C-alpha atoms as an extended CHARMM CRD file, in Angstrom:
* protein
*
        88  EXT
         1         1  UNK       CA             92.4060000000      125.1290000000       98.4800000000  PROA      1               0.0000000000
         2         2  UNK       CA             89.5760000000      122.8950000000       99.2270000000  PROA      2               0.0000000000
         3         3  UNK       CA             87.0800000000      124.5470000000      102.1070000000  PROA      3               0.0000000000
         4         4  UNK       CA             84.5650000000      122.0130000000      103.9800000000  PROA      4               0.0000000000
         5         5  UNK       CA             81.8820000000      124.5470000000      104.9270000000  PROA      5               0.0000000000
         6         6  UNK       CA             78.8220000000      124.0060000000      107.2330000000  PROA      6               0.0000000000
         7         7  UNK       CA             75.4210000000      126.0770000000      106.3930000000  PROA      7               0.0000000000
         8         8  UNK       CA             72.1300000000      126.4170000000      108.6540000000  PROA      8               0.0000000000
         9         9  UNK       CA             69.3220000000      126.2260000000      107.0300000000  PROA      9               0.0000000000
        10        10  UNK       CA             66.7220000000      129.9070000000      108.3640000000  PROA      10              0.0000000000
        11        11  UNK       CA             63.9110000000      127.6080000000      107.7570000000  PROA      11              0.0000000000
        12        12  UNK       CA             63.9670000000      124.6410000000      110.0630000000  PROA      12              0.0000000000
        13        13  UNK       CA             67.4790000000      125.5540000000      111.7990000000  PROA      13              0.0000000000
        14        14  UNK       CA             69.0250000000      122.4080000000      110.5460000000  PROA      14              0.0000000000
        15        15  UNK       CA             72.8870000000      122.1010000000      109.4420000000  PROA      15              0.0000000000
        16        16  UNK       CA             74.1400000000      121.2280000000      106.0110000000  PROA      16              0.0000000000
        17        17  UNK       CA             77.8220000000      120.3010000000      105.7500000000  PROA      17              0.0000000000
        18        18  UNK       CA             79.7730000000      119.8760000000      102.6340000000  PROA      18              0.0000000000
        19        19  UNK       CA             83.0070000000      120.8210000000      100.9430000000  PROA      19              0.0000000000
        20        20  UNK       CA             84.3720000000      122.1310000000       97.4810000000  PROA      20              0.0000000000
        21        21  UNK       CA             87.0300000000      123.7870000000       96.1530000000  PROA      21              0.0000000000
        22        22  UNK       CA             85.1070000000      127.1040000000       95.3680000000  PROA      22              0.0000000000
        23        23  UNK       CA             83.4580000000      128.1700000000       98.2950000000  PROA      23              0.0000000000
        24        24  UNK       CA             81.8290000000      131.6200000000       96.8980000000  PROA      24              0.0000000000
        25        25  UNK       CA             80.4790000000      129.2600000000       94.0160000000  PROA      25              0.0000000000
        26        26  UNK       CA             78.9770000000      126.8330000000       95.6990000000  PROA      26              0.0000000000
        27        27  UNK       CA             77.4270000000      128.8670000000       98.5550000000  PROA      27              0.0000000000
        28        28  UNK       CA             75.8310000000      130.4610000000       95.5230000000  PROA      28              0.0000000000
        29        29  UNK       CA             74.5020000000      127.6890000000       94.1250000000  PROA      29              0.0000000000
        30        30  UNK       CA             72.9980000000      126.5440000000       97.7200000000  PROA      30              0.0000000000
        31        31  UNK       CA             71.2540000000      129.9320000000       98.0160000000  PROA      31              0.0000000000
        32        32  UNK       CA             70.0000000000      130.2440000000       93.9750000000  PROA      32              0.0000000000
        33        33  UNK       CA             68.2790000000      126.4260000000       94.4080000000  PROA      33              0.0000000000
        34        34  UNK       CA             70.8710000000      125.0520000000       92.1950000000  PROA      34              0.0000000000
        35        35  UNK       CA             71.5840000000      122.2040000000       94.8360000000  PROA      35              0.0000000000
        36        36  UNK       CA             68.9430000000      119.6020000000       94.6190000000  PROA      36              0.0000000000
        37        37  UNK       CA             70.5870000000      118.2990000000       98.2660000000  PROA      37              0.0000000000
        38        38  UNK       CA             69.4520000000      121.6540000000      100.2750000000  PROA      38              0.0000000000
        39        39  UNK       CA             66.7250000000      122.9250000000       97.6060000000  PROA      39              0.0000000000
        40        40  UNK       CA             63.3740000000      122.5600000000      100.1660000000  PROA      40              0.0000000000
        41        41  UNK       CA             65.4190000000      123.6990000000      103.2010000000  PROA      41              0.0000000000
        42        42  UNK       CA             66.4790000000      127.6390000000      101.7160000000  PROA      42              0.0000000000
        43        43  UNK       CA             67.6510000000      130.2680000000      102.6550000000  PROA      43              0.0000000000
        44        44  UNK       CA             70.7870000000      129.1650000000      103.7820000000  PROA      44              0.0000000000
        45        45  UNK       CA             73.8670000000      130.9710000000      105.8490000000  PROA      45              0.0000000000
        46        46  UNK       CA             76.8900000000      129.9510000000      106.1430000000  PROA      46              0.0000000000
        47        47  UNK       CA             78.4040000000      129.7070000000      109.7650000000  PROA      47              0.0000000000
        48        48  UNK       CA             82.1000000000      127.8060000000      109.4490000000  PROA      48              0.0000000000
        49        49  UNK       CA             84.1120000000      126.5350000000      107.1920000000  PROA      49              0.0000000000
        50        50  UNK       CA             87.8530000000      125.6470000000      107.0840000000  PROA      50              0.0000000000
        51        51  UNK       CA             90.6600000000      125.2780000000      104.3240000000  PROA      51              0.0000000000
        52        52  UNK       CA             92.3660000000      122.4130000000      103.2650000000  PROA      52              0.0000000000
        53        53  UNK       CA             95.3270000000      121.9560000000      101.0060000000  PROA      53              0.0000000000
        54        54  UNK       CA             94.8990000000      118.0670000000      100.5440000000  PROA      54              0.0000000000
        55        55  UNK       CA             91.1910000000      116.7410000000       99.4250000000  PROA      55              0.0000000000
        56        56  UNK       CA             91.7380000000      113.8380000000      101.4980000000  PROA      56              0.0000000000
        57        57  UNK       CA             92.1090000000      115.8510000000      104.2960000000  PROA      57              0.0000000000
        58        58  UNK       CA             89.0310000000      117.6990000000      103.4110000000  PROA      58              0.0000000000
        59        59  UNK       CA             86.9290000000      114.8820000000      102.3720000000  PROA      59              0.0000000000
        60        60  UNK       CA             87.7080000000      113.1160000000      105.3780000000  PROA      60              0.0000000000
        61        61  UNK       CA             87.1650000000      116.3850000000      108.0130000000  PROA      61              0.0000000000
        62        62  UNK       CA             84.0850000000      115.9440000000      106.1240000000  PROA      62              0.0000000000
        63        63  UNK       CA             82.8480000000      113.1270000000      106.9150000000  PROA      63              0.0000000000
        64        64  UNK       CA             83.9460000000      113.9130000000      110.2630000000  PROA      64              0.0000000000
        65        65  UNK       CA             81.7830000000      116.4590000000      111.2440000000  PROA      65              0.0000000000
        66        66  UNK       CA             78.4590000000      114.2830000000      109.5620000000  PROA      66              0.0000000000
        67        67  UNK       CA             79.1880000000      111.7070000000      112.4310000000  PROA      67              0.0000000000
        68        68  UNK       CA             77.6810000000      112.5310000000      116.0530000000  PROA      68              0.0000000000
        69        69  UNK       CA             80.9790000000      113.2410000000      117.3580000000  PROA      69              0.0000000000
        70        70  UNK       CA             81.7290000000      115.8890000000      114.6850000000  PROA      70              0.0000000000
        71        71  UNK       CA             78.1430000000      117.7230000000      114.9660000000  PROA      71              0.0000000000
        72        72  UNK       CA             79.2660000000      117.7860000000      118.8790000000  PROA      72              0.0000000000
        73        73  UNK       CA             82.6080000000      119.3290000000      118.3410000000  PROA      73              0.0000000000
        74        74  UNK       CA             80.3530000000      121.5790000000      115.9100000000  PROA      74              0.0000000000
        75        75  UNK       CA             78.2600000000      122.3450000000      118.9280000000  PROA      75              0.0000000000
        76        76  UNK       CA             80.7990000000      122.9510000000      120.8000000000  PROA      76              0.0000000000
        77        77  UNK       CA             83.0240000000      125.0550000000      118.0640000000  PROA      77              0.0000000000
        78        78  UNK       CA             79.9130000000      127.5060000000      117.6110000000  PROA      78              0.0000000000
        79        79  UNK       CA             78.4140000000      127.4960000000      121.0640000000  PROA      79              0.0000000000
        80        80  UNK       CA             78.8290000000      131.5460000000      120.6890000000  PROA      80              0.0000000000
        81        81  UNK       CA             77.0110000000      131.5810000000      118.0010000000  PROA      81              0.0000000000
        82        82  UNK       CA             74.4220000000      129.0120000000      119.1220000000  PROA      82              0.0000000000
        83        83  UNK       CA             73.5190000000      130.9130000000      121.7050000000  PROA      83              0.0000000000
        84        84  UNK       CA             72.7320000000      133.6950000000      120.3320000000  PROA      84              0.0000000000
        85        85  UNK       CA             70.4600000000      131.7970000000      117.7510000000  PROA      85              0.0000000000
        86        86  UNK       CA             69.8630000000      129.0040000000      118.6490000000  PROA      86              0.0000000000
        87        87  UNK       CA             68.7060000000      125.4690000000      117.3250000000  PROA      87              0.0000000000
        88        88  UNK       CA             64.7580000000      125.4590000000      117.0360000000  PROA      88              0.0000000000
């Protein structure tokens, strides 16, 4: 399984999206410092994330959800959530 995963960064409220094949592992390494990408924006929690079988599939749902239309479906996805904390 490959999992593309979005995090929000508690210190400026910002997203981070991103996939891997280990999930627990790499959410690890986001909240040790171990990722150079999201080092200066910890701690980090992770809000969504979906499986993949193909890594096409999951590199390009990716890429997706970078583009403005994807962090508006995102939006829209996690407007629950949002709502009850939401974007500074």
């Amino acid at each position: 399984m490959l999992y593309v995963y979005v995090l929000r960064s508690l210190k400026d409220s910002g997203f981070y999206i991103g996939y891997s094949a280990n999930l627990r592992k790499r959410f690890s390494e986001h909240v040790a410092g171990d990722s150079f990408a999201t080092l200066s924006r910890r701690p980090w929690k992770l809000i969504y994330y979906e499986a993949y079988l193909e890594r096409d599939d999951a590199v390009g749902r990716e890429r997706y959800l970078k583009s403005g239309a994807g962090r508006k479906f995102l939006k829209t996805q996690l407007r629950h959530y949002l709502s009850k904390h939401p974007l500074s």
